[in-house]
Short mmCIF file of C-alpha atoms in Angstrom, two decimals:
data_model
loop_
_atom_site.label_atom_id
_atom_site.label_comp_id
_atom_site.label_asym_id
_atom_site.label_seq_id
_atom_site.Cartn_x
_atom_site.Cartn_y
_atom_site.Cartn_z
CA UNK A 1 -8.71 19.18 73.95
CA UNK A 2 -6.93 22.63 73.63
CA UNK A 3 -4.77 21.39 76.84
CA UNK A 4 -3.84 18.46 75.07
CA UNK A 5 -2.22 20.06 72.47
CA UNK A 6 -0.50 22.59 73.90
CA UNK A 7 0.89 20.00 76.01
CA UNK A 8 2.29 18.08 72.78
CA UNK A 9 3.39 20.99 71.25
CA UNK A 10 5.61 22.41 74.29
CA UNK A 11 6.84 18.64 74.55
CA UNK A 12 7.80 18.81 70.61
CA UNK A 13 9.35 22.51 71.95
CA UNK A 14 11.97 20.93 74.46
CA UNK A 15 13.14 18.54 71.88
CA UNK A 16 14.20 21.72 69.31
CA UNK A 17 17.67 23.02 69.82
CA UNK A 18 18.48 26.15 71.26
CA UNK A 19 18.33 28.38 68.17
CA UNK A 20 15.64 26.66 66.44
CA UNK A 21 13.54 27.19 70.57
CA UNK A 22 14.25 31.12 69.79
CA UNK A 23 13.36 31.05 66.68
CA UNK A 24 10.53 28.97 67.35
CA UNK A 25 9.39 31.40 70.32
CA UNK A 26 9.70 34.52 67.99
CA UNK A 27 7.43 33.19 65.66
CA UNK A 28 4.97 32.29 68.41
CA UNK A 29 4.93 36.05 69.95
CA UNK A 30 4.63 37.35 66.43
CA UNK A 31 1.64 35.54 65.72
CA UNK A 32 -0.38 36.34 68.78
CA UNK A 33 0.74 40.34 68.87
CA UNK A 34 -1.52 42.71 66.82
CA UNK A 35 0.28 44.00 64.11
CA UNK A 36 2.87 41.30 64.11
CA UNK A 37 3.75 39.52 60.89
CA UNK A 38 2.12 38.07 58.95
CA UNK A 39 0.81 34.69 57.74
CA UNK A 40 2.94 34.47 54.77
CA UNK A 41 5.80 35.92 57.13
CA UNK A 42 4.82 33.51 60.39
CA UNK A 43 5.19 30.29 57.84
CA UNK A 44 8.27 31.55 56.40
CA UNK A 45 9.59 31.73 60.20
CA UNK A 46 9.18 28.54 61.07
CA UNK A 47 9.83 26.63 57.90
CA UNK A 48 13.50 28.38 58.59
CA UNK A 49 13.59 27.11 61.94
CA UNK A 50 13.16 23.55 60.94
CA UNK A 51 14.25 23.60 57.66
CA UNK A 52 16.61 24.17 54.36
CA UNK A 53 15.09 24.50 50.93
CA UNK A 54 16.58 24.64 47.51
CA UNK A 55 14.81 24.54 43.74
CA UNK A 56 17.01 22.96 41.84
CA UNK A 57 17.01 24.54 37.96
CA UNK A 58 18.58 21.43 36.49
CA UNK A 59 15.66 18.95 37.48
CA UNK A 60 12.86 21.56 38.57
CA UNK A 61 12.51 19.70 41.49
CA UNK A 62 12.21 20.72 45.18
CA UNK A 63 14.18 19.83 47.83
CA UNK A 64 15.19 20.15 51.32
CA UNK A 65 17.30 18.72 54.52
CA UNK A 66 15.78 19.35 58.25
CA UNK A 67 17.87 21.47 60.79
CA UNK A 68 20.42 20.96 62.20
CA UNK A 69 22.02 20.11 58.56
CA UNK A 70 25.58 19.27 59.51
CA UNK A 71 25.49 16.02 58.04
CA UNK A 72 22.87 16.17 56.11
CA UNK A 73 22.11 15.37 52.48
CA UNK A 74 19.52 17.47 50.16
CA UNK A 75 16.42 15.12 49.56
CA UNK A 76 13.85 15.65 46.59
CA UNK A 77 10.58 16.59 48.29
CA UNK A 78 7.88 14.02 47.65
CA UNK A 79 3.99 14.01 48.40
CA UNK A 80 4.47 12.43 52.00
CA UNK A 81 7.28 14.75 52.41
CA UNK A 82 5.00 17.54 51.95
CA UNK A 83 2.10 15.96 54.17
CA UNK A 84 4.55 15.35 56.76
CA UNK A 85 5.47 19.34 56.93
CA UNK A 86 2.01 20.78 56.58
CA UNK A 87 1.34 18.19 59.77
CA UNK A 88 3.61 19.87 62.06
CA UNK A 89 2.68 23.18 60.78
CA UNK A 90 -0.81 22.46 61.96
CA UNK A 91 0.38 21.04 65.10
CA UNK A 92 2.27 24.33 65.98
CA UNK A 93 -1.40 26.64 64.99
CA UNK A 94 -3.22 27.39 68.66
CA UNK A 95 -5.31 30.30 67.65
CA UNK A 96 -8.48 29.38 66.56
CA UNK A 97 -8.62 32.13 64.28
CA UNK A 98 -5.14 30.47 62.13
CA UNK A 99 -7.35 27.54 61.90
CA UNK A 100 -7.23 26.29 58.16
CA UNK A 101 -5.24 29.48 57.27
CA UNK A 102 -2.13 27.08 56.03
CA UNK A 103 -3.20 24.51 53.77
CA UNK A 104 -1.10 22.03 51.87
CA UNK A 105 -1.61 24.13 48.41
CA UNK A 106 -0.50 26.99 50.62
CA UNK A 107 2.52 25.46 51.42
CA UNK A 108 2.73 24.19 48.12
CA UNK A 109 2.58 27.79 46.65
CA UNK A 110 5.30 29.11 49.22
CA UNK A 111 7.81 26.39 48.10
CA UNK A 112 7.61 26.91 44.59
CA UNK A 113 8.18 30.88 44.96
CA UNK A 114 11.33 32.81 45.51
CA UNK A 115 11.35 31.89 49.25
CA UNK A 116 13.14 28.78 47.95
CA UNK A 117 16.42 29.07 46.71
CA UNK A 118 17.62 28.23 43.69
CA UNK A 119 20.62 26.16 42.49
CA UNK A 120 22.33 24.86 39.64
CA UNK A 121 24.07 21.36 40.22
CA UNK A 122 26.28 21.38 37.63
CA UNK A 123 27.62 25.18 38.08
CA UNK A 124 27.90 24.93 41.38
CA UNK A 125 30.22 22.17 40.89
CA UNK A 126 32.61 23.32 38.73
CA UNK A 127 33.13 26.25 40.63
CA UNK A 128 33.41 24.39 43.90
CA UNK A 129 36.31 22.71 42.59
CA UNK A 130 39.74 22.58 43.70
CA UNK A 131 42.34 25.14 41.00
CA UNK A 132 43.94 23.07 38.48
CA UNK A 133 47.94 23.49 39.03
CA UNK A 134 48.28 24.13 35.43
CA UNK A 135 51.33 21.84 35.69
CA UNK A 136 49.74 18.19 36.03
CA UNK A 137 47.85 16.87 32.53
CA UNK A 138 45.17 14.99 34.31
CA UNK A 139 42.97 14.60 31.16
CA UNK A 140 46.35 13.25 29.62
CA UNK A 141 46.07 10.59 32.60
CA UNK A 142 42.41 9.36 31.74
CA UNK A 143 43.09 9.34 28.20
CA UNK A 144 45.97 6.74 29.08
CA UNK A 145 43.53 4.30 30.35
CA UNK A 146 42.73 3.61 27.22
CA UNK A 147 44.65 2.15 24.68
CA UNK A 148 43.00 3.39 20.78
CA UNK A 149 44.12 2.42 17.17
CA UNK A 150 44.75 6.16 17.65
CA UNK A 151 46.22 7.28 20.58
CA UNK A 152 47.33 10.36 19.41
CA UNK A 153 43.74 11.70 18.24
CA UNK A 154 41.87 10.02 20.99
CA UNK A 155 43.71 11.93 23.34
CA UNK A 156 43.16 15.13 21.57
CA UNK A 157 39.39 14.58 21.16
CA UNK A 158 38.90 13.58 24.77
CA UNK A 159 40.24 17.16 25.84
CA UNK A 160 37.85 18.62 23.30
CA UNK A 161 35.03 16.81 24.59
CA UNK A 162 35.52 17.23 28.46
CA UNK A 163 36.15 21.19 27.72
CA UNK A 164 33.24 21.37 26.01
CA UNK A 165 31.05 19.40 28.44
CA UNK A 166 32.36 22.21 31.02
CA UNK A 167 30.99 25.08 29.32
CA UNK A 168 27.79 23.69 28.85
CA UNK A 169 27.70 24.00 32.47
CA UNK A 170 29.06 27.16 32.62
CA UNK A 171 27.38 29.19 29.79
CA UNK A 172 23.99 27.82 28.55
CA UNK A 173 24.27 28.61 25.31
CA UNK A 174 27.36 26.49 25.12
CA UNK A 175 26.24 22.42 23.58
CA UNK A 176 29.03 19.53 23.40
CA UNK A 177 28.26 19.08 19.51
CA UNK A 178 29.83 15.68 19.33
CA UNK A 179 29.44 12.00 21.25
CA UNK A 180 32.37 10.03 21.91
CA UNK A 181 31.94 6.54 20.77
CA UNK A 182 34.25 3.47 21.91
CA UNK A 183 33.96 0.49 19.38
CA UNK A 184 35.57 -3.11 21.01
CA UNK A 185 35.05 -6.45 21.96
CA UNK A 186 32.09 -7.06 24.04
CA UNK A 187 32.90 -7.53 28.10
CA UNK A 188 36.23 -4.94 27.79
CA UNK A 189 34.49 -2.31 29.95
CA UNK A 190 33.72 0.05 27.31
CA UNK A 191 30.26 1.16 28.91
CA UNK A 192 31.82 1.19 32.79
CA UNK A 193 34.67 3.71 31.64
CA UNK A 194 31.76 5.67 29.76
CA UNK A 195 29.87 6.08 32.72
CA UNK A 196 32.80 6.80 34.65
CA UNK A 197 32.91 10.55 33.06
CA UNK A 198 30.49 10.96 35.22
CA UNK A 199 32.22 12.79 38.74
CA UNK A 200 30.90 11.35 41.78
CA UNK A 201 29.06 14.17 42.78
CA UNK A 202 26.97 14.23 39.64
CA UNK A 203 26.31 10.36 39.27
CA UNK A 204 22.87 11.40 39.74
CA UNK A 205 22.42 12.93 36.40
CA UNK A 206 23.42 10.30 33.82
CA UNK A 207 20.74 8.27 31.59
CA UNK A 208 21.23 5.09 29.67
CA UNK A 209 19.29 4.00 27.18
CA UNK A 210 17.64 4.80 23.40
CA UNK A 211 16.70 8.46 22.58
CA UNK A 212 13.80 9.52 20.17
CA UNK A 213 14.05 13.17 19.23
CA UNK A 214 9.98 12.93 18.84
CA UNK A 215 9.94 11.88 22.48
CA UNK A 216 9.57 14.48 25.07
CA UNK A 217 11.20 11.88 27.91
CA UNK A 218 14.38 12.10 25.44
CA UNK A 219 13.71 15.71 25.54
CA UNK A 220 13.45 15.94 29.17
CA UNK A 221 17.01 13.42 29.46
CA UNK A 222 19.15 16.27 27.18
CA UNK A 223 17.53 19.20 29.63
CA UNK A 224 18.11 17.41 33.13
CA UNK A 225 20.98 14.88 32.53
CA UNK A 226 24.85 15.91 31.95
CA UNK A 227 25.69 12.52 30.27
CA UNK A 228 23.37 10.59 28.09
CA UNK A 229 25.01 6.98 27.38
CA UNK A 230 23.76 5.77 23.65
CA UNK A 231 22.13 2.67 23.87
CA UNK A 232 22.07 -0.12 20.57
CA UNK A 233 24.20 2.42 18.50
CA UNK A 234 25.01 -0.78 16.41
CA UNK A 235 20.97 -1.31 15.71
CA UNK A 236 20.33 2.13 14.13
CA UNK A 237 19.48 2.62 10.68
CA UNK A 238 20.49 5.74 8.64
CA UNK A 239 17.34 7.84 9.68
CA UNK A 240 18.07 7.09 13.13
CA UNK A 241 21.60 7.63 12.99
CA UNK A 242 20.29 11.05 11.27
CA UNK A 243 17.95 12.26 13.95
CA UNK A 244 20.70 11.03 16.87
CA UNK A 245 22.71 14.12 15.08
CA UNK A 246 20.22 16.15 14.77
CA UNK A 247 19.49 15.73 18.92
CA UNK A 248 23.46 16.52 19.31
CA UNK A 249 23.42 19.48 18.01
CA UNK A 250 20.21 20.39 19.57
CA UNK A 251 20.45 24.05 21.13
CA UNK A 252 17.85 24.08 23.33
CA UNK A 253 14.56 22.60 24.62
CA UNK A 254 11.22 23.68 24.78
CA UNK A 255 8.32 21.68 26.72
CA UNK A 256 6.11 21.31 29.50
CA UNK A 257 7.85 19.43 32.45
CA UNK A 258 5.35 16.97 34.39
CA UNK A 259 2.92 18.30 35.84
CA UNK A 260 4.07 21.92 35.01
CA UNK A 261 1.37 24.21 33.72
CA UNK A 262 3.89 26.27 31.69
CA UNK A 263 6.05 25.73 28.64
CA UNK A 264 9.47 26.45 29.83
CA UNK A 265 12.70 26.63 27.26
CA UNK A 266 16.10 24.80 28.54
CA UNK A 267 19.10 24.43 28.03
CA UNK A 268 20.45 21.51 26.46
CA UNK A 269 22.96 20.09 29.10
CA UNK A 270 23.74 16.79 27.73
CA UNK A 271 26.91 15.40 26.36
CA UNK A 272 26.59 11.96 24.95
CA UNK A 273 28.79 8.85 24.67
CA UNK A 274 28.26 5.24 23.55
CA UNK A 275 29.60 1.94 22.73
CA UNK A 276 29.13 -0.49 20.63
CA UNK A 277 30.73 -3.80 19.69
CA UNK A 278 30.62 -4.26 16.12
CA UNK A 279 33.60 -2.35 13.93
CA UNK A 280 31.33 -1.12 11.02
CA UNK A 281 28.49 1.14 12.58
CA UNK A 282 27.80 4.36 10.84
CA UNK A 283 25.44 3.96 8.43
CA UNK A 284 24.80 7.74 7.34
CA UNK A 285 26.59 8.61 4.53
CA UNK A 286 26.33 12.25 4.85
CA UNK A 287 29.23 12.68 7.37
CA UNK A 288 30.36 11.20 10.88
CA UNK A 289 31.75 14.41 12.72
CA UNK A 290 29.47 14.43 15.44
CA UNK A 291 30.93 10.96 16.13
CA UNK A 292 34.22 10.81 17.81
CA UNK A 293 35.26 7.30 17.27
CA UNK A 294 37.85 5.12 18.59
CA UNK A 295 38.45 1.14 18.62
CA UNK A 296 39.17 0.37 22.22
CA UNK A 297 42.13 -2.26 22.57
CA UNK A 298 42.80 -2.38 26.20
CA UNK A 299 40.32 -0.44 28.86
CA UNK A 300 41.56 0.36 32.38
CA UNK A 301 37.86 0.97 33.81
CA UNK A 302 38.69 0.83 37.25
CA UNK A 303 41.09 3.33 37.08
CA UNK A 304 42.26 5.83 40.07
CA UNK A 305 42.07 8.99 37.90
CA UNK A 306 40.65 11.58 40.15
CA UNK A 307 37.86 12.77 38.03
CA UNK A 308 37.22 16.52 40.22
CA UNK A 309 41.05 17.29 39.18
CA UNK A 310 39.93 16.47 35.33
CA UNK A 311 36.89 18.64 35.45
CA UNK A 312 38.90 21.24 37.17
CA UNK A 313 42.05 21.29 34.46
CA UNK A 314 38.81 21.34 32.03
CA UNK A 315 37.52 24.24 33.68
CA UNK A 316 41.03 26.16 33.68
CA UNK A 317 41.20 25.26 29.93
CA UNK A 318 37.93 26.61 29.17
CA UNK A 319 38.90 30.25 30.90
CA UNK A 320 41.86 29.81 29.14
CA UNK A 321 40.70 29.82 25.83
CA UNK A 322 41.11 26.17 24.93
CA UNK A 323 39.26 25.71 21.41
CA UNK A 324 36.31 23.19 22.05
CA UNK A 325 35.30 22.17 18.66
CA UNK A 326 36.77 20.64 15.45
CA UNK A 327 38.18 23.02 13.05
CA UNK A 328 37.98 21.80 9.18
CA UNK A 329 41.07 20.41 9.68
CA UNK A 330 40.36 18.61 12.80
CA UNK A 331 37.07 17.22 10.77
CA UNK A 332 38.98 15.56 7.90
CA UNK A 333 41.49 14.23 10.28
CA UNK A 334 38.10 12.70 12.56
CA UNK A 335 36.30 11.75 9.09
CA UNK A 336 39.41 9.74 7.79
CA UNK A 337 39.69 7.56 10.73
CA UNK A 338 36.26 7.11 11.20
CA UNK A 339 35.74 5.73 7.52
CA UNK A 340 36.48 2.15 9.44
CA UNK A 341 33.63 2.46 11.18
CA UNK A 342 31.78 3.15 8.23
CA UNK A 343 28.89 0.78 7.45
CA UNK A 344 29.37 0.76 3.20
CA UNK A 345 25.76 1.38 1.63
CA UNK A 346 24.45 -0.76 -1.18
CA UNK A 347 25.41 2.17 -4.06
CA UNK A 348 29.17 1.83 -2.51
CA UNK A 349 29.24 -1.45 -2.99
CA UNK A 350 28.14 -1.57 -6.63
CA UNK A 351 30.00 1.39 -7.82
CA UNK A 352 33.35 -0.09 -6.63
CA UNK A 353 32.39 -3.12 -8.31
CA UNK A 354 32.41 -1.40 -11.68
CA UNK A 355 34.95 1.47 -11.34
CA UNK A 356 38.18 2.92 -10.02
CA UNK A 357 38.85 6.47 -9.61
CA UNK A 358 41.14 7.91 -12.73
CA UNK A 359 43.03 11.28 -13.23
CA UNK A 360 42.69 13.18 -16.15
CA UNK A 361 45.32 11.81 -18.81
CA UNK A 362 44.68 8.46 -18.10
CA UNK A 363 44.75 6.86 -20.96
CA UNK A 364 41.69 4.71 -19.74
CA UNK A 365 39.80 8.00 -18.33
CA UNK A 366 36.15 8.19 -18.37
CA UNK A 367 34.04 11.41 -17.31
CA UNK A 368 30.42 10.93 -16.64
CA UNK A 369 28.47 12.50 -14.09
CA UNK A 370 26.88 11.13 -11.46
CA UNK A 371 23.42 10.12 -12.68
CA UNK A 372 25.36 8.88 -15.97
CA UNK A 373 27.18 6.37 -13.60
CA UNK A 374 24.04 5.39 -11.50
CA UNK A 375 22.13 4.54 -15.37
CA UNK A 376 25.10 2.42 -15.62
CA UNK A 377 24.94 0.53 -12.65
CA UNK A 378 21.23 0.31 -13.03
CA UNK A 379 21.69 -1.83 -16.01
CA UNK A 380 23.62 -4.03 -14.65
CA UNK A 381 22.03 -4.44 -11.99
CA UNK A 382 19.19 -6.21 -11.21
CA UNK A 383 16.35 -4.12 -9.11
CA UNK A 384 18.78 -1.20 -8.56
CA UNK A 385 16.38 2.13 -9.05
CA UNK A 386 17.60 5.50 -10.32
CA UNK A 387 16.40 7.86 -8.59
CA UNK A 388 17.44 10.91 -6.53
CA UNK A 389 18.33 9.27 -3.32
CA UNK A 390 20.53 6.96 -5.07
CA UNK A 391 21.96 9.51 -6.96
CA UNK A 392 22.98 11.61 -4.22
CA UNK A 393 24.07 8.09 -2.14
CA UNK A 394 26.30 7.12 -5.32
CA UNK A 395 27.80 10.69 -5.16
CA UNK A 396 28.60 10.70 -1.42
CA UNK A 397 30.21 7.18 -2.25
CA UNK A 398 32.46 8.62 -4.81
CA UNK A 399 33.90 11.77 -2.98
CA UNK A 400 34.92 9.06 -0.01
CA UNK A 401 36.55 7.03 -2.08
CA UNK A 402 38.54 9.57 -3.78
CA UNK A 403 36.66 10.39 -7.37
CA UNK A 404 37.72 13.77 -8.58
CA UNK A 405 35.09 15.57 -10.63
CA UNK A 406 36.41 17.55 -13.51
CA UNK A 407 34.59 19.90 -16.14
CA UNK A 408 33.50 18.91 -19.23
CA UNK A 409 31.01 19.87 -21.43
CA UNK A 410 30.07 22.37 -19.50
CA UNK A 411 28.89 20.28 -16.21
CA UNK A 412 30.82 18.61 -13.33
CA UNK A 413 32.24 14.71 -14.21
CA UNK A 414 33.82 12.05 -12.46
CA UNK A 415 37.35 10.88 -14.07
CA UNK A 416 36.30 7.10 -13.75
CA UNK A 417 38.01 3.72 -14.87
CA UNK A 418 36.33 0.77 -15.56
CA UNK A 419 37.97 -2.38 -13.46
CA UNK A 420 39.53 -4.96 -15.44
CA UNK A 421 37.06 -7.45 -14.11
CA UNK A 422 34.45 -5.59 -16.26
CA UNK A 423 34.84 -7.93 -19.62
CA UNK A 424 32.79 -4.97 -21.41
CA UNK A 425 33.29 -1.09 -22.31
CA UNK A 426 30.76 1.77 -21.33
CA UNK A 427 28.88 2.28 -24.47
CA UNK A 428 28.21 5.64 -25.33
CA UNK A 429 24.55 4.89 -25.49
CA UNK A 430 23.81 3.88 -22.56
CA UNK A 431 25.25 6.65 -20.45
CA UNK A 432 25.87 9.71 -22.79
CA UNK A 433 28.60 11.21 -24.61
CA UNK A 434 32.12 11.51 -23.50
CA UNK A 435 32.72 14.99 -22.20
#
């Protein structure tokens, strides 16, 4: 029986290459000589010999390539995988006394300790790629793919966006705080040029689909992905809408990854885009910045832009300084043209029903404040409840719109006109004094 299998295992030996033989051989002569290495350092010997290992720290996965590796792509590790290895380490054990030594958890335990070495998929390509010339305007090139009601600000965004997507890579506690969002026709190849930011080497870490900041799989997706892609934007309500913000702006993650028996906190790597077909959208009325929106006219999806050179000008920008977020400036000029994409909320509508906004010294000038107004449109209207959320939704309509507040009376007030459709006056009754 013994005979047998040293027969197979010096056949397997003729069939290893001439390095791999030595190396082979070496481990073979340290096992059997007294005060050779040992069994720890005897496994680690031969796993080199037929083998490349890596952890990757984006996924938390193992994997591995056998030798010789020219050609070769990494592979994620899986059970069989694992069988398959602890198989031929058995095969390759001839001293009785070895005999059960290496188990599968004890190859299990050696992969999953510094013996593997780790890598980060995303860092390592960024700084694998090619210098930008600093002459060419690549990201100017993408962002002329796509013709935008805005051109101007699209392109400016974009370059915000892709900058900031390359520090996250770079510098962990860098996030991309905002999504970019194309609205158009349906069949344009909004979604295709979305997925497209994704370079070819990295096509492996982009998700599709709905997110649930309650749900650790949209927890694990922001940790392991670099581009989540916003699925039925269109179908969100205002909470929703809410906690998709929330998620953007998300710093890090904590959780337990499957089958991990620690808690581990990562970074959040994500940058998100989406689509959606329908103009009107947003349906939060407490601000749109994380939202960089654009109405797609014309979409060159299958485009030729060489997406390494755009990730490396990002890169360059990034050392260079660039400024990756929206000042205040940059925020009214995003909030302004994304008012169009504004979904108006039932206190919007009613209030612009009734009034207009005024400037004090108009002779038709009105101050009231805010729950003064909604006490107004509650009677008359039927069903409409004052309370606070209404209040503060009736504010939020009035500052878009343009109602400046004035003091009077010692208290902040809207300078309001009624609309000549309004056959009646405000009575002082029914919402208070005139300030």
């Amino acid at each position: 029986m013994n005979t047998n299998n040293n027969m197979l295992a010096a056949q397997e030996e003729q069939s290893l290459d001439p390095v791999t033989y030595i190396e082979y051989v070496i481990w073979e002569k340290n096992k059997k000589e007294k005060g050779g290495a040992t069994e720890v350092e005897r496994l680690e010997n031969f796993l080199k010999t037929k083998f490349e290992f890596r952890y990757n720290t984006v996924t938390g996965v193992l994997e591995y390539r056998t030798k010789p590796v020219e050609g070769k792509s990494f592979k994620v590790i899986k059970d069989r995988d694992e069988t398959t290895i602890w198989r031929l380490i058995q095969k390759r054990i001839s001293s009785s006394e070895d005999k059960g030594t290496f188990s599968l958890s004890y190859l299990r335990n050696l992969l999953n300790s510094d013996f593997t070495t780790s890598y980060d998929p995303f860092n390592e390509y960024i700084l694998a790629l090619p210098s930008w010339n600093n002459n060419t305007d690549y990201i100017d090139q993408l962002a002329n793919t796509v013709k935008t009601d805005n051109d101007k600000l699209f392109r400016k965004c974009l370059k915000v966006w892709l900058v900031a997507t390359v520090g996250s890579f770079i510098k962990p506690e860098i996030i991309n705080h905002t999504a970019l969002i194309f609205s158009g026709k349906q069949g344009i190849g909004k979604s295709t040029w979305m997925l497209n930011l994704a370079p070819k080497a990295l096509k492996g870490y982009v998700y599709t689909g709905t997110i649930n900041p309650d749900n650790k799989d949209t927890l694990i997706h922001m940790a392991t992905n670099m581009l989540i892609n916003l699925d039925e934007l269109e179908n969100l309500n205002s909470t929703e809408v809410g906690a998709i913000k929330e998620i953007i702006t998300k710093p890090n993650i904590k959780l337990r990854r499957p089958y991990g028996r620690n808690t581990e906190e990562m970074p959040r790597r994500a940058s998100f885009v989406g689509s959606v077909n329908s103009a009107q959208f947003l349906n939060d009325s407490t601000g749109s910045r994380r939202f960089l929106c654009f109405e797609s006219l014309e979409i060159e999806y299958n485009h030729g832009v060489d997406m390494d050179k755009v990730y490396a000008q990002a890169y360059a920008l990034f050392n260079q300084g660039f400024k990756f977020w929206l000042d205040l400036e940059d925020i009214a000029e995003l909030e302004a043209n994304n008012s169009k994409f504004q979904r108006s909320t039932v206190e919007e509508d009613l209030v612009l029903e009734v009034f207009q906004p005024a400037k004090e010294g108009d002779a038709a000038c009105l101050f009231y404040t805010t729950t003064q107004i909604a006490r107004y449109v509650a009677d008359s209207t039927t069903g409409f409840q004052v309370n606070n959320a209404t209040i503060k939704r009736l504010g939020s309509a009035l500052k878009k719109h343009g109602f400046k507040t004035y003091k009077r009376s010692g208290s902040q007030k809207y300078a309001v006109m009624l609309k000549q459709t309004q056959s009646s006056t405000l009575e002082e009754s029914e919402v208070g004094k005139v300030g």
